[in-house]
Short mmCIF file of C-alpha atoms in Angstrom, two decimals:
data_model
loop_
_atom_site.label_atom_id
_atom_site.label_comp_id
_atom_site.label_asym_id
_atom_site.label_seq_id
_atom_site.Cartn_x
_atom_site.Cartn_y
_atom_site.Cartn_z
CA UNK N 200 39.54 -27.50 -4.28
CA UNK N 201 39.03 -24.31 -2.92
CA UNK N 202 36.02 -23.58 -0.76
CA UNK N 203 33.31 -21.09 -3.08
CA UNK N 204 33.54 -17.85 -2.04
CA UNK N 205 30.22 -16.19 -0.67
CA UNK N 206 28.99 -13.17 -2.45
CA UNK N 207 29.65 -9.75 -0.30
CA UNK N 208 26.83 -8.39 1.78
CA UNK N 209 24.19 -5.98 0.30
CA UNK N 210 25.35 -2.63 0.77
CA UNK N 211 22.88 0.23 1.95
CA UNK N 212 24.21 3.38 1.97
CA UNK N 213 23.08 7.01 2.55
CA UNK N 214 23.64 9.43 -0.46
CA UNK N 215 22.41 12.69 0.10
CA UNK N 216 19.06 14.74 0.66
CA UNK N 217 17.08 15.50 -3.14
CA UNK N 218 13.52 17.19 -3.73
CA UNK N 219 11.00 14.63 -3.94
CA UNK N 220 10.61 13.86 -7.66
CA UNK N 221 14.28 13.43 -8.28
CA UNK N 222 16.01 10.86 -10.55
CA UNK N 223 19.56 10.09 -11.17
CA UNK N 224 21.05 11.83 -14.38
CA UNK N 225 22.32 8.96 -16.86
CA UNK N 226 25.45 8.69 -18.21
CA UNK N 227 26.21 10.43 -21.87
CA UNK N 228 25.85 7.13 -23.77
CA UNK N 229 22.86 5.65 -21.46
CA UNK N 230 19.61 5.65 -22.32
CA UNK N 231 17.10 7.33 -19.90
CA UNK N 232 14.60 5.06 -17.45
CA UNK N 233 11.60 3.69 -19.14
CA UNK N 234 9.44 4.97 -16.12
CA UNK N 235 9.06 8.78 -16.11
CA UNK N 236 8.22 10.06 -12.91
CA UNK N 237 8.33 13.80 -13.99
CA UNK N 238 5.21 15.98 -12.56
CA UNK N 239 2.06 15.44 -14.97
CA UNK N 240 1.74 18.02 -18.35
CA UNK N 241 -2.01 19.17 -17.24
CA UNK N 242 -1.43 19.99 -13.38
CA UNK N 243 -4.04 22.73 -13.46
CA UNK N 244 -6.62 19.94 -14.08
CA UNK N 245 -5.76 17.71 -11.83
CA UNK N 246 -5.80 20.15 -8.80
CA UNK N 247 -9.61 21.39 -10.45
CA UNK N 248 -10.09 17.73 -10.22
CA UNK N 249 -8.87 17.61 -6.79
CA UNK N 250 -11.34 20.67 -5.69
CA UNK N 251 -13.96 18.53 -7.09
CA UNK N 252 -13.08 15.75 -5.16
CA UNK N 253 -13.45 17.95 -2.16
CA UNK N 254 -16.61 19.04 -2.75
CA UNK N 255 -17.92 15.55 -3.24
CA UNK N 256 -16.54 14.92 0.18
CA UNK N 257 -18.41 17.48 1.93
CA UNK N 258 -21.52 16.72 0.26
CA UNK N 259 -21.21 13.09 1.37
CA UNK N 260 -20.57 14.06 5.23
CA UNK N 261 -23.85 16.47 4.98
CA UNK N 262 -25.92 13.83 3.50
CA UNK N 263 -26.04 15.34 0.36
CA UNK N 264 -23.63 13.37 -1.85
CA UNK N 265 -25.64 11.71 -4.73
CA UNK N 266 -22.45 9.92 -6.11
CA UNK N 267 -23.42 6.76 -4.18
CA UNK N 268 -25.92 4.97 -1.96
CA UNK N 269 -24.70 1.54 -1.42
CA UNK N 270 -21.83 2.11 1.61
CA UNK N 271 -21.86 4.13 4.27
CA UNK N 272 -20.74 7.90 4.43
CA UNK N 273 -17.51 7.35 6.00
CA UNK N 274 -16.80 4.96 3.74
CA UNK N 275 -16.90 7.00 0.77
CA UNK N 276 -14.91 9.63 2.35
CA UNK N 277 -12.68 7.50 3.39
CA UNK N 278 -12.17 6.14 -0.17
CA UNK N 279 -12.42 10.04 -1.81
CA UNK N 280 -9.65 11.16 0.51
CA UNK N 281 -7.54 8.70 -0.72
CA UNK N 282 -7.88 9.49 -4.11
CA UNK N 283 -7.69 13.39 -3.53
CA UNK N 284 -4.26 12.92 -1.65
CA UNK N 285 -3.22 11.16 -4.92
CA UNK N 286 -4.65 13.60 -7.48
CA UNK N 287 -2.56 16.37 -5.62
CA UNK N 288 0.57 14.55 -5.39
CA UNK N 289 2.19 15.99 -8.86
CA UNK N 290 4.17 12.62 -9.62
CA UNK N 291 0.41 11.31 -10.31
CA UNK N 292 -1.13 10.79 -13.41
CA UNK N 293 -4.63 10.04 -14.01
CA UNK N 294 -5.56 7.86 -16.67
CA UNK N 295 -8.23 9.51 -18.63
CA UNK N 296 -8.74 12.98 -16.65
CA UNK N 297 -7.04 14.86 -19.41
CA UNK N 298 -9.74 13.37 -22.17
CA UNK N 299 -12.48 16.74 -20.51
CA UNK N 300 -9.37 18.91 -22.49
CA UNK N 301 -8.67 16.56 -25.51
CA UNK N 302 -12.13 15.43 -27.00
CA UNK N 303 -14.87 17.34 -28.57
CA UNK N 304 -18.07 16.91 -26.26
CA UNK N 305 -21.08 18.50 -24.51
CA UNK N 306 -20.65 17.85 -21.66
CA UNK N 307 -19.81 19.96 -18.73
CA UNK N 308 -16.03 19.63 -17.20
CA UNK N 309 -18.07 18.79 -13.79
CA UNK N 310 -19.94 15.96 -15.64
CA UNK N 311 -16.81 14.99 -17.00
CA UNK N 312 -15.33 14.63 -13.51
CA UNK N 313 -18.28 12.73 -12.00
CA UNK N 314 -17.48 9.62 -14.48
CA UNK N 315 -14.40 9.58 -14.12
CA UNK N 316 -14.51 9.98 -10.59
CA UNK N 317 -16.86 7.08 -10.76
CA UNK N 318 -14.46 5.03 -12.16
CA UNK N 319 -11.90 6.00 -10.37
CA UNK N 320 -13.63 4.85 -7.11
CA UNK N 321 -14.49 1.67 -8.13
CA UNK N 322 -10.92 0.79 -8.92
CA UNK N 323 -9.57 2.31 -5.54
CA UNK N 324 -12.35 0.33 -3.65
CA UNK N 325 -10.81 -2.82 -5.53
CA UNK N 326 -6.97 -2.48 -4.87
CA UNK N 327 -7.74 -0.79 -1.17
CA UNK N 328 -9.92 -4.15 -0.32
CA UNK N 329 -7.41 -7.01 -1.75
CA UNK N 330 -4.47 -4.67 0.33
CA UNK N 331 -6.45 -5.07 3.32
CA UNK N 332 -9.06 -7.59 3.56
CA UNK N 333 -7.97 -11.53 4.61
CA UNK N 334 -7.83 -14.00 1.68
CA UNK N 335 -11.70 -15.04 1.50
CA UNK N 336 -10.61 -19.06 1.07
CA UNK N 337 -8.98 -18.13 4.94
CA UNK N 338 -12.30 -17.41 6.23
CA UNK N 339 -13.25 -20.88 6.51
CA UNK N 340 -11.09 -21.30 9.31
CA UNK N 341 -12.52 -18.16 10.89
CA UNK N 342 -16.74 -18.94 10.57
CA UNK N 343 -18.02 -22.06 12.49
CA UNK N 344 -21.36 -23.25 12.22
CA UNK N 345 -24.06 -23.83 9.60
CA UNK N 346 -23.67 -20.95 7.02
CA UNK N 347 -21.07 -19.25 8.94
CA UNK N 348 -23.55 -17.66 11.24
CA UNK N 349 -21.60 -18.01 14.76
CA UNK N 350 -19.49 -15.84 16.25
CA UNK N 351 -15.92 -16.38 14.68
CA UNK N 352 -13.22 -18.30 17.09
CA UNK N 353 -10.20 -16.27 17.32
CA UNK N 354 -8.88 -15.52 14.21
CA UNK N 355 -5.23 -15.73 12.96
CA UNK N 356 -3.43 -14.33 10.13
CA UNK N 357 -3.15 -16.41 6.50
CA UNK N 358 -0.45 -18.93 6.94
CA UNK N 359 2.39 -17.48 5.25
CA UNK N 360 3.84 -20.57 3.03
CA UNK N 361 7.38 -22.63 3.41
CA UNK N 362 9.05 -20.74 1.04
CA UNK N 363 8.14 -16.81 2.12
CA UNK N 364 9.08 -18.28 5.85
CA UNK N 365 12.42 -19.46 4.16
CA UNK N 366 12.66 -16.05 2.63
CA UNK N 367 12.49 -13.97 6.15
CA UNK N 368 14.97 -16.16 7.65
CA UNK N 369 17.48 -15.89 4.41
CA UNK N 370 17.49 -12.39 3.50
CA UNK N 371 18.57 -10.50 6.58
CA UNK N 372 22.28 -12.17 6.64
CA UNK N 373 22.33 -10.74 2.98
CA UNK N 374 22.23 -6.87 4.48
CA UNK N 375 24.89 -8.23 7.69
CA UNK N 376 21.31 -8.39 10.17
CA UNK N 377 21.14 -4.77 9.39
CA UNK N 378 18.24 -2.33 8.65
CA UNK N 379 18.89 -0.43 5.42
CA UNK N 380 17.68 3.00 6.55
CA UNK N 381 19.34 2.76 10.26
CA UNK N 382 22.12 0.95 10.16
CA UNK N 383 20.33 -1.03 13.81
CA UNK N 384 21.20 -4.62 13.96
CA UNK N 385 18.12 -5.80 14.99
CA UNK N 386 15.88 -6.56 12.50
CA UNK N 387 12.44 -7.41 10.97
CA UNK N 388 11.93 -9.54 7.74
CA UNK N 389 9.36 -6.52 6.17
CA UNK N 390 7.50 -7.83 3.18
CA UNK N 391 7.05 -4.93 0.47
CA UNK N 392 3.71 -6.67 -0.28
CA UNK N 393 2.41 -7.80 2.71
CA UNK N 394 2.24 -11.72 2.59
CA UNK N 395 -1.81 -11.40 2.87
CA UNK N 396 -2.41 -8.97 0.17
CA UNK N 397 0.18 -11.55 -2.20
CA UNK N 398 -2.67 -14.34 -1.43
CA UNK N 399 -5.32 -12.04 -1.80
CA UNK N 400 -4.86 -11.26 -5.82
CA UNK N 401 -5.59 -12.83 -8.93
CA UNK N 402 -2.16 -11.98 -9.98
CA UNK N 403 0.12 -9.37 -9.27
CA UNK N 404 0.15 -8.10 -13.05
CA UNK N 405 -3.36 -7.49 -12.97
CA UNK N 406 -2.85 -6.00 -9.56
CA UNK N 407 -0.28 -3.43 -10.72
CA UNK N 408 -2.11 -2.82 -14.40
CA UNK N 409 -4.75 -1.54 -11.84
CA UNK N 410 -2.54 0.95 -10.50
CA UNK N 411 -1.72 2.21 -13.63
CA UNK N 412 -4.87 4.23 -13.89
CA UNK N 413 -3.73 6.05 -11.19
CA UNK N 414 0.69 6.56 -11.75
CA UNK N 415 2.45 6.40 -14.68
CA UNK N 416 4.05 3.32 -13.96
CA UNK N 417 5.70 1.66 -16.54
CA UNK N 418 3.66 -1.34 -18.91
CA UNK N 419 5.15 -4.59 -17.85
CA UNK N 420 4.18 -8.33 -19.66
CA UNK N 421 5.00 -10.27 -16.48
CA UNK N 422 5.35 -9.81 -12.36
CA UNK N 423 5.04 -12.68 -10.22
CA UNK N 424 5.66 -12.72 -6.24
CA UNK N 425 5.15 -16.59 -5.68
CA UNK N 426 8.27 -18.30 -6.46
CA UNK N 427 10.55 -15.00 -5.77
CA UNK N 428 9.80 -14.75 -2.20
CA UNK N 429 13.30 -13.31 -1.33
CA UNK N 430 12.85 -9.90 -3.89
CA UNK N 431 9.70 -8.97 -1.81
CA UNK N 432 11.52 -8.46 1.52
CA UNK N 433 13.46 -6.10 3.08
CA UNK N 434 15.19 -5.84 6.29
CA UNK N 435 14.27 -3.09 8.49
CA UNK N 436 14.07 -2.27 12.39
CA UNK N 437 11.22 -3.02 14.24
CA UNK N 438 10.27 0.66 14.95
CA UNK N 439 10.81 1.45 11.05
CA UNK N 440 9.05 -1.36 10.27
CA UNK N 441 6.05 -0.13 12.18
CA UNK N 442 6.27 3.20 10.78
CA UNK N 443 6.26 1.81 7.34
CA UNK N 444 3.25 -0.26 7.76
CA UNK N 445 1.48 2.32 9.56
CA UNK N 446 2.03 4.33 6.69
CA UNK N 447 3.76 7.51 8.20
CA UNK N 448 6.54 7.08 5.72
CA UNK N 449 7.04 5.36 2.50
CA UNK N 450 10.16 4.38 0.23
CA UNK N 451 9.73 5.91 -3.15
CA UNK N 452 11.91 3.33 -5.58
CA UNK N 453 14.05 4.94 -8.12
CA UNK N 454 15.57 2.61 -10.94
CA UNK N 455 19.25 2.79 -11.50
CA UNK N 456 19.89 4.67 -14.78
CA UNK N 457 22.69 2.40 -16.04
CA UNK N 458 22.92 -0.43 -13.53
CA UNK N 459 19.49 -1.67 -12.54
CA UNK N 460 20.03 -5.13 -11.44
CA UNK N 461 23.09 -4.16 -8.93
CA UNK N 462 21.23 -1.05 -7.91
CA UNK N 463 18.41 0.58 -6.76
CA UNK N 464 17.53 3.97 -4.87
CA UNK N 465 15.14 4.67 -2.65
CA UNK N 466 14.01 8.16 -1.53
CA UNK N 467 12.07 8.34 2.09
CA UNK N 468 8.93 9.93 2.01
CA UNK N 469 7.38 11.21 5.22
CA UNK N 470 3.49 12.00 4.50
CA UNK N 471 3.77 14.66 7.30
CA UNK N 472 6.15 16.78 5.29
CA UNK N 473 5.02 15.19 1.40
CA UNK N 474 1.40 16.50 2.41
CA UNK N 475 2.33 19.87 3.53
CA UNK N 476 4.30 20.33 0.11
CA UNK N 477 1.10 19.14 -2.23
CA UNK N 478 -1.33 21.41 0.20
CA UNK N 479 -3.16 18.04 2.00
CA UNK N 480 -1.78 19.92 5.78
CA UNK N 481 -0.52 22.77 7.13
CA UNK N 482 3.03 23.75 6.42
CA UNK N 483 6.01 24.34 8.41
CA UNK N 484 6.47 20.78 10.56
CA UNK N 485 9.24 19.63 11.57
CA UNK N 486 11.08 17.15 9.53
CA UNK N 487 13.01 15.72 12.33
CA UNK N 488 11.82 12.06 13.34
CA UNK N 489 12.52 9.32 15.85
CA UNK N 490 13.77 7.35 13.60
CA UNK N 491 17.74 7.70 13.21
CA UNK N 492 20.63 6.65 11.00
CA UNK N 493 22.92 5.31 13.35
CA UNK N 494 25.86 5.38 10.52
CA UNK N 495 26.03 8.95 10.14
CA UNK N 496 26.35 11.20 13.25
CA UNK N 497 25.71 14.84 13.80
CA UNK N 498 26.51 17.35 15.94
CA UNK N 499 24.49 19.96 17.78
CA UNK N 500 24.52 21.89 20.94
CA UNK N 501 23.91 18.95 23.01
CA UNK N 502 26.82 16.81 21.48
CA UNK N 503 27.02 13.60 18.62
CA UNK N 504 24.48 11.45 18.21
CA UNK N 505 22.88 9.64 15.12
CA UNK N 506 21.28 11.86 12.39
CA UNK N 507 17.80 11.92 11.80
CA UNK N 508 15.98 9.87 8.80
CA UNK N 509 14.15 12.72 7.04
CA UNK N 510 12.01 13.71 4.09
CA UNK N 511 13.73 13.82 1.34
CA UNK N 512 16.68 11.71 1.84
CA UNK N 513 18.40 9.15 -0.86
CA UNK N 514 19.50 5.29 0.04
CA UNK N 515 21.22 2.97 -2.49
CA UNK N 516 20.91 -0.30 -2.00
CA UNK N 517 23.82 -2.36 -3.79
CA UNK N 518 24.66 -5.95 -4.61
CA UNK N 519 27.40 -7.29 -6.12
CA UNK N 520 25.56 -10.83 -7.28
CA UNK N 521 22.07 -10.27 -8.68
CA UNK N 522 22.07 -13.59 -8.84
CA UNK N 523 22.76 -14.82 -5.68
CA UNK N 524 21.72 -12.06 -3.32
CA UNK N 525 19.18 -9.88 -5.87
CA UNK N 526 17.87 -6.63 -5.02
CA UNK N 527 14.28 -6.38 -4.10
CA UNK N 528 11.93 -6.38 -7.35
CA UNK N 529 11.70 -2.68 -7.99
CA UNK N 530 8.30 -3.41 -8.64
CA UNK N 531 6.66 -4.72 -6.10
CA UNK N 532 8.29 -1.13 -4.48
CA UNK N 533 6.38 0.87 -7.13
CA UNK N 534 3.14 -0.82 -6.04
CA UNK N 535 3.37 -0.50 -2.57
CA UNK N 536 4.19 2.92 -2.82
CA UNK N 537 1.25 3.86 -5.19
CA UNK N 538 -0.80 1.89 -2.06
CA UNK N 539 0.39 3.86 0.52
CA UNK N 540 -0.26 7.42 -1.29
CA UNK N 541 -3.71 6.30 -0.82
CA UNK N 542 -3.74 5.22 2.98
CA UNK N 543 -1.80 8.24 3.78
CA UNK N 544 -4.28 10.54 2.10
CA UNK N 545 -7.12 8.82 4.01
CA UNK N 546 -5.37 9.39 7.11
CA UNK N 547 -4.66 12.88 6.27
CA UNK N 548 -5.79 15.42 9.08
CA UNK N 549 -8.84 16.56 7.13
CA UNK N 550 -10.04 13.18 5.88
CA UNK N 551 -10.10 11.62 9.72
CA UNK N 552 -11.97 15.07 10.92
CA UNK N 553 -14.38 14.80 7.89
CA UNK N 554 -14.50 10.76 8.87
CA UNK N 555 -14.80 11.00 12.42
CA UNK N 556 -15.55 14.33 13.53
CA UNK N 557 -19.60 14.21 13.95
CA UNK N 558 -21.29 12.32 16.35
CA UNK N 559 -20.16 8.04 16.12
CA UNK N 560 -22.86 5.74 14.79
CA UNK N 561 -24.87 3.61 16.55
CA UNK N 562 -22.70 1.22 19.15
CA UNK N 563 -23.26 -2.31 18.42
CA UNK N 564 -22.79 -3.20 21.50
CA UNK N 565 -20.93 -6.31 21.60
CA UNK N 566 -17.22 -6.07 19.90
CA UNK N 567 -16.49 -8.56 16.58
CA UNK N 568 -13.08 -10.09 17.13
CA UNK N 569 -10.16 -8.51 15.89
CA UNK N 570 -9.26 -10.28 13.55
CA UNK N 571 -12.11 -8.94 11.12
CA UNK N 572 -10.48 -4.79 11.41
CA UNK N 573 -8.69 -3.79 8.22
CA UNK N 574 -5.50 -2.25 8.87
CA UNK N 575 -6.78 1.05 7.01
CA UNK N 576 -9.59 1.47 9.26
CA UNK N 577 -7.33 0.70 12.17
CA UNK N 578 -4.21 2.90 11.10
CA UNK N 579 -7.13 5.91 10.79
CA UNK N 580 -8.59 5.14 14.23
CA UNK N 581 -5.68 5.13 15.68
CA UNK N 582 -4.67 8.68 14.32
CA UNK N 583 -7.92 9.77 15.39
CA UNK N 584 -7.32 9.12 18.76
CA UNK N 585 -4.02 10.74 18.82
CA UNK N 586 -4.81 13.93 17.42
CA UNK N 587 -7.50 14.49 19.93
CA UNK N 588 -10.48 13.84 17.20
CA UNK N 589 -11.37 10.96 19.23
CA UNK N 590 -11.55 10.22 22.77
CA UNK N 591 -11.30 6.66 24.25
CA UNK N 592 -15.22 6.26 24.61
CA UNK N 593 -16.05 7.34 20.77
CA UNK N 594 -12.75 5.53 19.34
CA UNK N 595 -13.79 2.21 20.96
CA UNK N 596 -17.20 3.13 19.46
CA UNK N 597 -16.09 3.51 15.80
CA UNK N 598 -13.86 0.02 16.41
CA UNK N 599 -17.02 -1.69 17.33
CA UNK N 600 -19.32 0.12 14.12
CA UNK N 601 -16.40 -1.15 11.59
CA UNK N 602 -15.70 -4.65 13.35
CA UNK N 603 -19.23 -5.38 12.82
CA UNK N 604 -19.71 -3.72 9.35
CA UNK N 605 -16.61 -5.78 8.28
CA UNK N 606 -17.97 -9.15 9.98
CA UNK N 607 -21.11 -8.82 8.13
CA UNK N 608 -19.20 -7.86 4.57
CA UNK N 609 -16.79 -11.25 5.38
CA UNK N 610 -19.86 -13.17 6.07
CA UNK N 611 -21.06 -12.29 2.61
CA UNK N 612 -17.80 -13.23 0.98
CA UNK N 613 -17.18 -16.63 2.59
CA UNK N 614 -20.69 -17.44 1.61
CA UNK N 615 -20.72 -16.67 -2.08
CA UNK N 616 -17.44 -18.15 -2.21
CA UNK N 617 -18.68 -21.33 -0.59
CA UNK N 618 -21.54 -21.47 -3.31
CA UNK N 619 -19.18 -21.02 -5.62
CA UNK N 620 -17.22 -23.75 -4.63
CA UNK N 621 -20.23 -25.99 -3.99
CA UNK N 622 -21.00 -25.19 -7.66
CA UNK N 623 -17.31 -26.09 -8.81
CA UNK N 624 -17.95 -29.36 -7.56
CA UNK N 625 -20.90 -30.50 -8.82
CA UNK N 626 -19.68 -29.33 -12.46
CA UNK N 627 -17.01 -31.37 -11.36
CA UNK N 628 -18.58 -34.15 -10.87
CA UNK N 629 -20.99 -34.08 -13.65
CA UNK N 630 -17.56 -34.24 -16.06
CA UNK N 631 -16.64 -37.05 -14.53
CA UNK N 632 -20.08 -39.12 -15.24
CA UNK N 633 -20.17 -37.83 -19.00
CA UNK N 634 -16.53 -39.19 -19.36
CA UNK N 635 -17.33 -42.27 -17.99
CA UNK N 636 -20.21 -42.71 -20.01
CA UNK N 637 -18.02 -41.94 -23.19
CA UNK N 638 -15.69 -44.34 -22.19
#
């Protein structure tokens, strides 16, 4: 009997260099994507929408912001940044925004914009906080003491489970140990969702029905990550890898028009470049990067070398068993690049000067451990420092402010989830004496 043959290797392949926005043309006799991408009708309102969004920034770093009183300043702009960057990215689509235009009312297009701003924020506070904040039921391994009131011991990440470790070590060999945008042999095992943001949701349906108030992305019945481990990784080099968490580019998936579950294309997006064309920074940088194809060479006055990964350019990833060796869920793409429209807006130039360009707050003195820093707070703080809006003395300041803020905000969780729990049991128990008593 002849030995099975193994399925060939994922392919990942430069195509060529498109305006952001583009799709592939289907064939005569196909029938076009169900997600639309194409730039929203009413753009005019959305960039109104996006001046009032600005406005409500600056009142709320002069103290005069009466949208909300129950988080700090650079909180809210943080969060309102965020949500500008996406209301001036034309792909977006704002579920709602267009009813000031399409409904008789009194109401003032300003008022209009202050509720729906208000809902707006709510939602982003929701998906930015299960992105970034550790599973609560984790905590319990963080707190010691009565109530949780100790300093934490040193904090690790969630335990990732058998099957997502089984999953990084499987899915490389698929792409030959080879990142997809570089072509560099060594390789990480990236997660598309990050493994603690997976344990963090109720579901990833309800998750991504979230982010349809903000994209038009397309109305799915059913989207699980547990128990499909291997579609929510992809293999890239530890340098891209970095990049891509740190949010200073992001891979903008693009279904297949006739061929989805062989292939998928995805179209780099470098938020330097993507916010200079939507007006977030100032034009003209470079597009050239670090970060290199090393399959495709170029030529310039120095000599050959590897060409640059830049804005605009088109991969296509290909199998040739969907079965065997699937893509990764197109998906779980879409949500993480609706995600990281929002980090990249709130690390924006002009969102980490309106953040962090006044005096720091009040040093707590003594630092939190690390473990308690969200990665958006730390990916900001970290661009602070570099463009010169912080200095070593008032970055380490603003680490210390938000490590404690976020201690005392964890503290608060584990406890009402420990009640919670508490509760679960003794309705547990109670259940158990009834039945007996029936029986």
């Amino acid at each position: 009997m002849p030995p099975k043959r193994e399925p060939q290797p994922i392919e990942a392949k430069f195509l060529f260099n498109r305006p952001i926005g583009w799709m592939p043309s289907p064939l005569a006799d196909s029938a076009q994507p169900s997600v639309s991408h194409s730039p929203a009708k009413n753009e005019a309102l959305k960039e109104q929408f996006a001046a009032y969004i600005q406005d409500e920034i600056a009142a709320t770093t002069n103290n005069r912001s009466q949208y909300s009183d129950t988080m700090s300043s650079s909180d809210k702009v943080k969060v309102l940044s965020g949500i500008r960057a996406v209301a001036l990215d034309p792909l977006s689509k704002f579920y709602g925004l267009d009813m000031a235009t399409t409904t008789a009312s009194s109401m003032t297009l300003d008022q209009h914009f202050k509720i729906q701003l208000g809902s707006y924020f709510t939602q982003a506070i929701y998906v930015i906080g299960i992105w970034v904040n550790k599973p609560v039921e984790t905590l319990d391994a963080v707190f010691k003491g009565e109530g949780g009131e100790q300093t934490p011991t040193k904090g690790k990440a969630a335990k990732r489970s058998n099957e997502d470790k089984m999953a990084q070590r499987t899915v490389p060999p698929w792409y030959q140990d080879c990142c997809t945008i570089t072509g560099v042999e060594t390789v990480d095992a990236a997660h598309i969702v990050d493994a603690q943001a997976t344990k963090s949701m109720d579901g990833p349906l309800g998750f991504w029905n979230m982010l349809r108030v903000f994209w038009p992305l397309e109305d799915i019945q059913q989207l699980e990550i547990t128990g499909h481990e291997k579609r929510n990784i992809l293999p890239l080099q530890p340098t891209a890898h970095r990049f891509w968490d740190r949010h200073k580019f992001a891979l903008r998936p693009i279904p297949h028009p006739t061929d989805p579950e062989h292939n998928i294309y995805l179209q780099i997006i470098w938020f330097k470049d993507r916010h200079a064309e939507i007006g977030l920074a100032d034009k003209g940088r470079s597009k050239e990067t670090n970060l290199s194809d090393h399959r495709r060479t170029m030529e310039d006055s120095i000599g050959a070398g590897a060409r640059y990964v830049i804005h605009g350019d088109i991969y296509q990833l290909s199998t040739s068993d969907p079965e065997k060796r699937p893509l990764p869920n197109i998906y779980l793409f879409q949500m993480r690049y609706a995600m990281q429209q929002l980090f990249a807006g709130q690390q924006a130039a002009g969102a980490l000067q309106a953040i962090f360009g006044g005096d720091p707050p009040d040093d707590p003195g003594t630092a939190r451990d690390e473990v308690f820093m969200p990665s958006d707070w730390d990916c900001m703080l970290r661009d602070a420092l570099k463009l010169g809006i912080l200095n070593t003395t008032t970055e380490a300041i603003w680490r210390r402010c938000i490590l404690e803020r976020t201690f005392k905000q964890n503290l608060r969780r584990y406890k009402k989830w420990k009640e919670e729990q508490e509760e679960g049991g003794e309705e547990e128990e109670v259940e158990e004496e009834v039945e007996e008593e029936d029986n």
